[in-house]
mmCIF file of C-alpha atoms in Angstrom:
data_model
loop_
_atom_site.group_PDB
_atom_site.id
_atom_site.type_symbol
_atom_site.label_atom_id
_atom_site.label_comp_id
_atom_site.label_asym_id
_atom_site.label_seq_id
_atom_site.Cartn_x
_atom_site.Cartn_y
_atom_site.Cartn_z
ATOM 1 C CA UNK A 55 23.638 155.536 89.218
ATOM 2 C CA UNK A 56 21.787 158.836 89.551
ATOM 3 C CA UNK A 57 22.258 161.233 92.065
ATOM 4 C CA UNK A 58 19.163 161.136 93.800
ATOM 5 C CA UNK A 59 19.643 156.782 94.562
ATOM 6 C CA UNK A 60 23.039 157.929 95.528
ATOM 7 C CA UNK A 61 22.751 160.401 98.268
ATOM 8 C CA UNK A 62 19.578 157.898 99.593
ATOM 9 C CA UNK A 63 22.175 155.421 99.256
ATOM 10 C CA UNK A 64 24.479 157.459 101.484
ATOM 11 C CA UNK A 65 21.901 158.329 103.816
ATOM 12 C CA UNK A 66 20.591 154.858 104.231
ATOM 13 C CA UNK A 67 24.494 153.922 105.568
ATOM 14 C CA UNK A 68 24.545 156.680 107.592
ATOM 15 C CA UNK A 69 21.240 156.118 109.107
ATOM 16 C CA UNK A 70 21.662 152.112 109.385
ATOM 17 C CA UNK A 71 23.381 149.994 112.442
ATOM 18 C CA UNK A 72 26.346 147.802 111.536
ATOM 19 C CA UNK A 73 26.654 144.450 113.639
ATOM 20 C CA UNK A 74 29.764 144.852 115.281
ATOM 21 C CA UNK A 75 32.962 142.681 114.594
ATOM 22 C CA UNK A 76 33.842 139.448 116.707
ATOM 23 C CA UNK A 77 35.387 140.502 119.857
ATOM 24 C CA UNK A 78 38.331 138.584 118.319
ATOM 25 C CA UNK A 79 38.430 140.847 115.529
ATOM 26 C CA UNK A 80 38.266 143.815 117.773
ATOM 27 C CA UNK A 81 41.224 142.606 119.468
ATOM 28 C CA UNK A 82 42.409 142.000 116.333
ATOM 29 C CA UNK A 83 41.981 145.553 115.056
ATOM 30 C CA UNK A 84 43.581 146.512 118.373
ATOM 31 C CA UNK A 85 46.822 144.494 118.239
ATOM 32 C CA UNK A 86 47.142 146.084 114.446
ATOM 33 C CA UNK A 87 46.669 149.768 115.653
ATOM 34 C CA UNK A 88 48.949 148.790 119.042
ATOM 35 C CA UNK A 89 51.654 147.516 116.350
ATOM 36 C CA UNK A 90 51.656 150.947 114.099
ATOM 37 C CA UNK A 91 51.744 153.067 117.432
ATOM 38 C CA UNK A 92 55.013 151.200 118.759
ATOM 39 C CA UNK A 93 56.765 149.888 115.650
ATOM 40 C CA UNK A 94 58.718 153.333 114.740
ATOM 41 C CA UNK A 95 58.661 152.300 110.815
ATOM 42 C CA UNK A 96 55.102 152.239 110.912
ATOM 43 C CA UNK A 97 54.587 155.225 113.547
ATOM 44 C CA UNK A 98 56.731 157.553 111.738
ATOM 45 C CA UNK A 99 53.655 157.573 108.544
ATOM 46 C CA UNK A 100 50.838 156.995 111.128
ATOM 47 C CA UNK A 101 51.151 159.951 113.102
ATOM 48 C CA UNK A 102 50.508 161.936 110.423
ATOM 49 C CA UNK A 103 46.770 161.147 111.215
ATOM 50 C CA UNK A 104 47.579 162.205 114.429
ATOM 51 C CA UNK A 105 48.845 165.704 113.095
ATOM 52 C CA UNK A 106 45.800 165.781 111.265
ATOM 53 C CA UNK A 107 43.399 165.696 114.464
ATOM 54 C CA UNK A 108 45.840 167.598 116.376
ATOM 55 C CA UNK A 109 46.005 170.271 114.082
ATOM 56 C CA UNK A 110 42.053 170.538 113.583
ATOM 57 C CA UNK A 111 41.364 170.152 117.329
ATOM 58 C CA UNK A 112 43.474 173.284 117.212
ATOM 59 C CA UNK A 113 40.799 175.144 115.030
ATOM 60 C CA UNK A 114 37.744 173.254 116.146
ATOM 61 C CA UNK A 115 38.638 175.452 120.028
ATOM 62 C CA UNK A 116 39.539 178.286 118.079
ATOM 63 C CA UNK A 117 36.295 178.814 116.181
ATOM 64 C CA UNK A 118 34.425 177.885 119.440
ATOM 65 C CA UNK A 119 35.849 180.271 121.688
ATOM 66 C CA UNK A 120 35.531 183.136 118.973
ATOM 67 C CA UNK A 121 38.838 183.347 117.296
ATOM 68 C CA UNK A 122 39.743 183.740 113.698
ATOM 69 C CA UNK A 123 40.891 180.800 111.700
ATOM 70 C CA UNK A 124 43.674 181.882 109.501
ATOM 71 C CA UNK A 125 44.503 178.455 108.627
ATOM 72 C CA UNK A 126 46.572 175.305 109.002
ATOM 73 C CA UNK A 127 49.911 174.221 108.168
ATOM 74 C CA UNK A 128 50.772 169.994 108.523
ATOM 75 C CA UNK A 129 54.833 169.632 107.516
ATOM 76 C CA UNK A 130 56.389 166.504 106.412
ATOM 77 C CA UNK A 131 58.032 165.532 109.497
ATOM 78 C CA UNK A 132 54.494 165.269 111.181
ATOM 79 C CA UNK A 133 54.624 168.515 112.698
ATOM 80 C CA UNK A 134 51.685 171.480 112.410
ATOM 81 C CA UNK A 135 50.568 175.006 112.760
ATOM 82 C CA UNK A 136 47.466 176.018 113.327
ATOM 83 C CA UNK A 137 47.185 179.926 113.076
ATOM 84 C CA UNK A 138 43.992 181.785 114.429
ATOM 85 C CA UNK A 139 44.004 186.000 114.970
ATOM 86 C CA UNK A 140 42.373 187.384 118.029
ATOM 87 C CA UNK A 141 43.893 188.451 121.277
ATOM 88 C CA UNK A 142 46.797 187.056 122.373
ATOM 89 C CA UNK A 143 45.768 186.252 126.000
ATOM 90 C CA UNK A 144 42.608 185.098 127.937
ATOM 91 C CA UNK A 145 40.516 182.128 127.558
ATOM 92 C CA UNK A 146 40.013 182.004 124.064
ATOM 93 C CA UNK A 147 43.798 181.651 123.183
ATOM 94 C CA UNK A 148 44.127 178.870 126.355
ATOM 95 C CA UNK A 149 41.271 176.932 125.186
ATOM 96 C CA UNK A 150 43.503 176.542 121.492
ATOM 97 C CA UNK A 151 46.287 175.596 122.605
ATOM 98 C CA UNK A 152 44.942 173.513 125.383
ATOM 99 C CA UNK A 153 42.723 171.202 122.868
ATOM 100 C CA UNK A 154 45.440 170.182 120.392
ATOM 101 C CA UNK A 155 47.061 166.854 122.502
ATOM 102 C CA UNK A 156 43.827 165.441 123.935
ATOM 103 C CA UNK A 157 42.526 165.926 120.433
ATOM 104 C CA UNK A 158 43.098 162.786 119.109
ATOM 105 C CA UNK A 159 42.182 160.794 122.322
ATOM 106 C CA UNK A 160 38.521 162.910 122.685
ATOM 107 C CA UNK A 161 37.805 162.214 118.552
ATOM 108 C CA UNK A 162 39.174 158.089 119.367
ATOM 109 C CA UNK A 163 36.658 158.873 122.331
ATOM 110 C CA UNK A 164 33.689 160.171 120.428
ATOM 111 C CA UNK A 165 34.357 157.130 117.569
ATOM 112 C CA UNK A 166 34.271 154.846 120.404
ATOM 113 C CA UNK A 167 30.516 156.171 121.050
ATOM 114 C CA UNK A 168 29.289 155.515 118.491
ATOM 115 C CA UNK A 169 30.874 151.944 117.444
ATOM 116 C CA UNK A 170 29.273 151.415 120.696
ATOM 117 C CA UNK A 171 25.900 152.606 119.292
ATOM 118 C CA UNK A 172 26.564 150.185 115.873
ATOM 119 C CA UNK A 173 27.332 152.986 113.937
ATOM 120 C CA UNK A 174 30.366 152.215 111.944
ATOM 121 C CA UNK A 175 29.216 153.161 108.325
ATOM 122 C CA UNK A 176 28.348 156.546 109.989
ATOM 123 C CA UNK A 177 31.322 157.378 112.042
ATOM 124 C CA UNK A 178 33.539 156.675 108.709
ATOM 125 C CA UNK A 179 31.563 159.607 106.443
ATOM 126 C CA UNK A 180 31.337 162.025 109.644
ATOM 127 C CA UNK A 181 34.813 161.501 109.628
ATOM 128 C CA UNK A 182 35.159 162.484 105.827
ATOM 129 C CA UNK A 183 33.011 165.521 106.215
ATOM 130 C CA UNK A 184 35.208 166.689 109.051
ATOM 131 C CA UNK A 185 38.196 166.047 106.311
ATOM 132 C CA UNK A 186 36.427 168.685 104.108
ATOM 133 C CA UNK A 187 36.339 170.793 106.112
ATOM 134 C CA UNK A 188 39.464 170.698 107.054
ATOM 135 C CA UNK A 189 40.920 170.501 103.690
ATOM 136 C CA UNK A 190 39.295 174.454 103.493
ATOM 137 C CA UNK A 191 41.883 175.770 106.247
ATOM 138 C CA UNK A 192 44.860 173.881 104.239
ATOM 139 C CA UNK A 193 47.365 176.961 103.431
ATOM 140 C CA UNK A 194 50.337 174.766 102.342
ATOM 141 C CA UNK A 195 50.579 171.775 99.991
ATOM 142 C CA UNK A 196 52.048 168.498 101.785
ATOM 143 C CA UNK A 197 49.122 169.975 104.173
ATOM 144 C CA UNK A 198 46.626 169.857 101.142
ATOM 145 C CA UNK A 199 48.196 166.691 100.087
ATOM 146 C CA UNK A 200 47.761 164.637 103.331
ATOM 147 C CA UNK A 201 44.251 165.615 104.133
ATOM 148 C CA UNK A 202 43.003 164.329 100.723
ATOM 149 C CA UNK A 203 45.436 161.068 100.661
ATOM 150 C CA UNK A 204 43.007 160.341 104.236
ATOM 151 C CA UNK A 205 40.104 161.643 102.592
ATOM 152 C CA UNK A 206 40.394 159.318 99.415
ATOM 153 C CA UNK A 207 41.091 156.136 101.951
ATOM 154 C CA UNK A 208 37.984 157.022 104.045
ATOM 155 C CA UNK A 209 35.835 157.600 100.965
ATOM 156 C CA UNK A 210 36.755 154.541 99.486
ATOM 157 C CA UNK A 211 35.622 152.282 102.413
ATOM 158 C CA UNK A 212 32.880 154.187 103.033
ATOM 159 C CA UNK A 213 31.830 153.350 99.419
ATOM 160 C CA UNK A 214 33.069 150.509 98.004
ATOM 161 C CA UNK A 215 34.005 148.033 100.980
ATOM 162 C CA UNK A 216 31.697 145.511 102.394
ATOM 163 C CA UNK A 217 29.942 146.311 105.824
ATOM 164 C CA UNK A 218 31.978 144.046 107.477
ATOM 165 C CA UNK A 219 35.363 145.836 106.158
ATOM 166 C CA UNK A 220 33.986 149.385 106.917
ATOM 167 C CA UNK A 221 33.227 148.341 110.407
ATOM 168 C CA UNK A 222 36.679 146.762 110.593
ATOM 169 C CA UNK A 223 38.340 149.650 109.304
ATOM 170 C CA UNK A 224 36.269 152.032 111.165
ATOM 171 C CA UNK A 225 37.424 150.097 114.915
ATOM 172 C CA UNK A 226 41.035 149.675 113.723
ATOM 173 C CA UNK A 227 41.319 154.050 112.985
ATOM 174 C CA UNK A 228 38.890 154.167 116.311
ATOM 175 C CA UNK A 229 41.545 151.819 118.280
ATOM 176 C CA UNK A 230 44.996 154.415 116.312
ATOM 177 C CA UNK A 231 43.711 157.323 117.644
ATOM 178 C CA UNK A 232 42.991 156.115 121.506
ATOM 179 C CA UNK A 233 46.294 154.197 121.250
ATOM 180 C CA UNK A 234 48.444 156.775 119.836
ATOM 181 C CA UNK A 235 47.009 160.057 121.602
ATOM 182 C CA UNK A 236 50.080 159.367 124.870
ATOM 183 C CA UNK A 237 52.542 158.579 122.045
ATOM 184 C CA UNK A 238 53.125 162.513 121.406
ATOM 185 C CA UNK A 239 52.754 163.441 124.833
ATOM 186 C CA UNK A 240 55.181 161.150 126.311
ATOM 187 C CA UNK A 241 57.809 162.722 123.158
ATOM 188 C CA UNK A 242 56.614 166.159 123.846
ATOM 189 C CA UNK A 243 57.991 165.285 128.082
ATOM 190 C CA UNK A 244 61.695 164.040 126.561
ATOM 191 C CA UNK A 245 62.044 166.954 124.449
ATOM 192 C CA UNK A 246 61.430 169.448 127.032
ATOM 193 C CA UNK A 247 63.803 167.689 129.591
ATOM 194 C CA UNK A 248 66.547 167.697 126.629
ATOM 195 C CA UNK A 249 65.959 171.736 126.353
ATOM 196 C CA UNK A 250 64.025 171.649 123.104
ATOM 197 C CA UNK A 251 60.206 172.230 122.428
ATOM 198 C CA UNK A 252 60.098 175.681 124.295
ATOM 199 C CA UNK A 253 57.175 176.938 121.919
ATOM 200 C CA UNK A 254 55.126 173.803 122.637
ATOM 201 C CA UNK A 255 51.345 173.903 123.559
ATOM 202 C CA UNK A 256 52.417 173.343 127.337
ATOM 203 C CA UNK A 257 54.907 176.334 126.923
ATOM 204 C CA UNK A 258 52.552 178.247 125.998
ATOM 205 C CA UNK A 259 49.621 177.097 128.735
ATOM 206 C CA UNK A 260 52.601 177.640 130.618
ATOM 207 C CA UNK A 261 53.316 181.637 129.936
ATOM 208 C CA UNK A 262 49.576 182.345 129.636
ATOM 209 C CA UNK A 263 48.638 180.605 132.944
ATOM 210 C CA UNK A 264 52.075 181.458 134.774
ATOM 211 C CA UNK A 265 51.888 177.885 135.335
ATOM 212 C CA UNK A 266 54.969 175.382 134.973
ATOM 213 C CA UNK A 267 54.914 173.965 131.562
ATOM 214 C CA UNK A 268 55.581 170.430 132.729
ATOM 215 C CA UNK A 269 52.028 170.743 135.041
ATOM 216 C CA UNK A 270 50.285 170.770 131.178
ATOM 217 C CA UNK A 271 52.521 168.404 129.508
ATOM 218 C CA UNK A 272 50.928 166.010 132.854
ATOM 219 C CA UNK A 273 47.419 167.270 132.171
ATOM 220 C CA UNK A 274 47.933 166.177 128.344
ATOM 221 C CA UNK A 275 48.782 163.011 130.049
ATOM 222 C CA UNK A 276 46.168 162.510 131.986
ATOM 223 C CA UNK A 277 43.789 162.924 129.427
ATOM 224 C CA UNK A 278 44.989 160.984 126.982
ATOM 225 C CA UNK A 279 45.337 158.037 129.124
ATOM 226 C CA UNK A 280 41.878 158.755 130.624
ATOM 227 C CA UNK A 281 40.289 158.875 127.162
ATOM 228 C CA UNK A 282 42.329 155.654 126.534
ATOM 229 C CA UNK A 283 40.556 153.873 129.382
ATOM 230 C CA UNK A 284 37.084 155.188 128.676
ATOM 231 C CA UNK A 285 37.022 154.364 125.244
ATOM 232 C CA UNK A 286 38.501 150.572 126.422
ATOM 233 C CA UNK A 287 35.109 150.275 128.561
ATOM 234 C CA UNK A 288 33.133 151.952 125.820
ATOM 235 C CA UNK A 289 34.037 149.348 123.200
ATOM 236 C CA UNK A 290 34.263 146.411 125.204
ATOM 237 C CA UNK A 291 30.450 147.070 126.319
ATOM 238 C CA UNK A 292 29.622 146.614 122.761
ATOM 239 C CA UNK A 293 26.828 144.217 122.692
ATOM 240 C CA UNK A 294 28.283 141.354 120.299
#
């Protein structure tokens, strides 16, 4: 296949509607993504993804409110660090540590849109392109190593599944991220009431707001759950 017929090929996807799933196999997709966000076993692997977007909703503010990326650490036991250089107070800094929770909920948000808009095939490469780009601010290896394990699994759909597969995988990752976006949140609340997590995002919202740290572990909340609820409406008033 030559290059040129592939990247039309590409663009073609990209450009194209998908017919949306059954709205049993929506609620299909949903009761799978439901199942890895409760059943520990499964959660314990899934929220990696979760790090993932959490980690590069922590640069994504960063670069937008004029900080330097330094780059981005994702650890085994599905924590991260995202590291940016400019001052240490004042909006810029809030605005990065405020975006890394609701992350995940505001991308399952955005995917919603545009399943809505019957583009499946488009959401999945946007979503690999956002990958590569992350992949750049990688400084350590289990880092480097998990961003192109999801890369790889999004490229392959994207390339080699049939339509109807892509659009199923595309809802099931859409229906993870809305799903799972409390999950951390909710942890994040019992390990500050059992004394740990005192360099958490809300800790520091906390210290640079002179706020209580608990009021941003409830705004995290509210998000999430928010996002949760709009993406609900968003998919369900998928014409089918």
């Amino acid at each position: 296949m030559s290059g040129e017929h592939s990247v039309s090929r590409v663009w073609d996807s990209i450009t194209a509607t998908q017919p949306a799933p059954t709205p049993r196999a929506i609620v299909a997709c949903a009761v799978v993504a439901l199942l890895v966000v409760a059943w520990r076993p499964l959660w314990i692997r899934a929220r990696h993804l979760v790090t993932i977007t959490h980690e590069g909703a922590h640069g994504v503010a960063a670069l937008l409110s004029g900080r330097r990326l330094s780059g981005i650490r994702l650890h085994s036991d599905t924590s991260g660090l995202t590291l940016s250089r400019g001052r240490r107070t004042g909006p810029g800094m809030i605005l990065t540590a405020l975006a890394g929770y609701p992350g995940p909920a505001l991308v399952g948000l955005g995917a919603a849109g545009l399943l809505r808009a019957g583009h499946a095939v488009a959401l999945l490469w946007l979503a690999l392109l956002l990958l590569a780009l992350l992949l750049a601010q990688i400084r350590n290896w289990f880092g480097l190593w998990s961003v192109l394990v999801a890369g790889a699994a999004v490229f392959a759909v994207s390339w080699w599944a049939s339509p109807a597969a892509q659009s199923t995988f595309a809802y099931t990752v859409t229906w993870f991220l809305l799903l799972a976006a409390p999950r951390p949140v909710l942890e994040l609340a019992r390990s500050r009431r059992a004394g740990r997590a005192r360099d958490s995002d809300a800790d520091v919202l906390g210290r640079l707001t002179r706020t209580p740290g608990a009021l941003w572990v409830a705004v995290f909340l509210v998000v999430t759950v928010a996002a949760l609820a709009a993406g609900v409406v968003l998919i369900a008033g998928r014409p089918f």
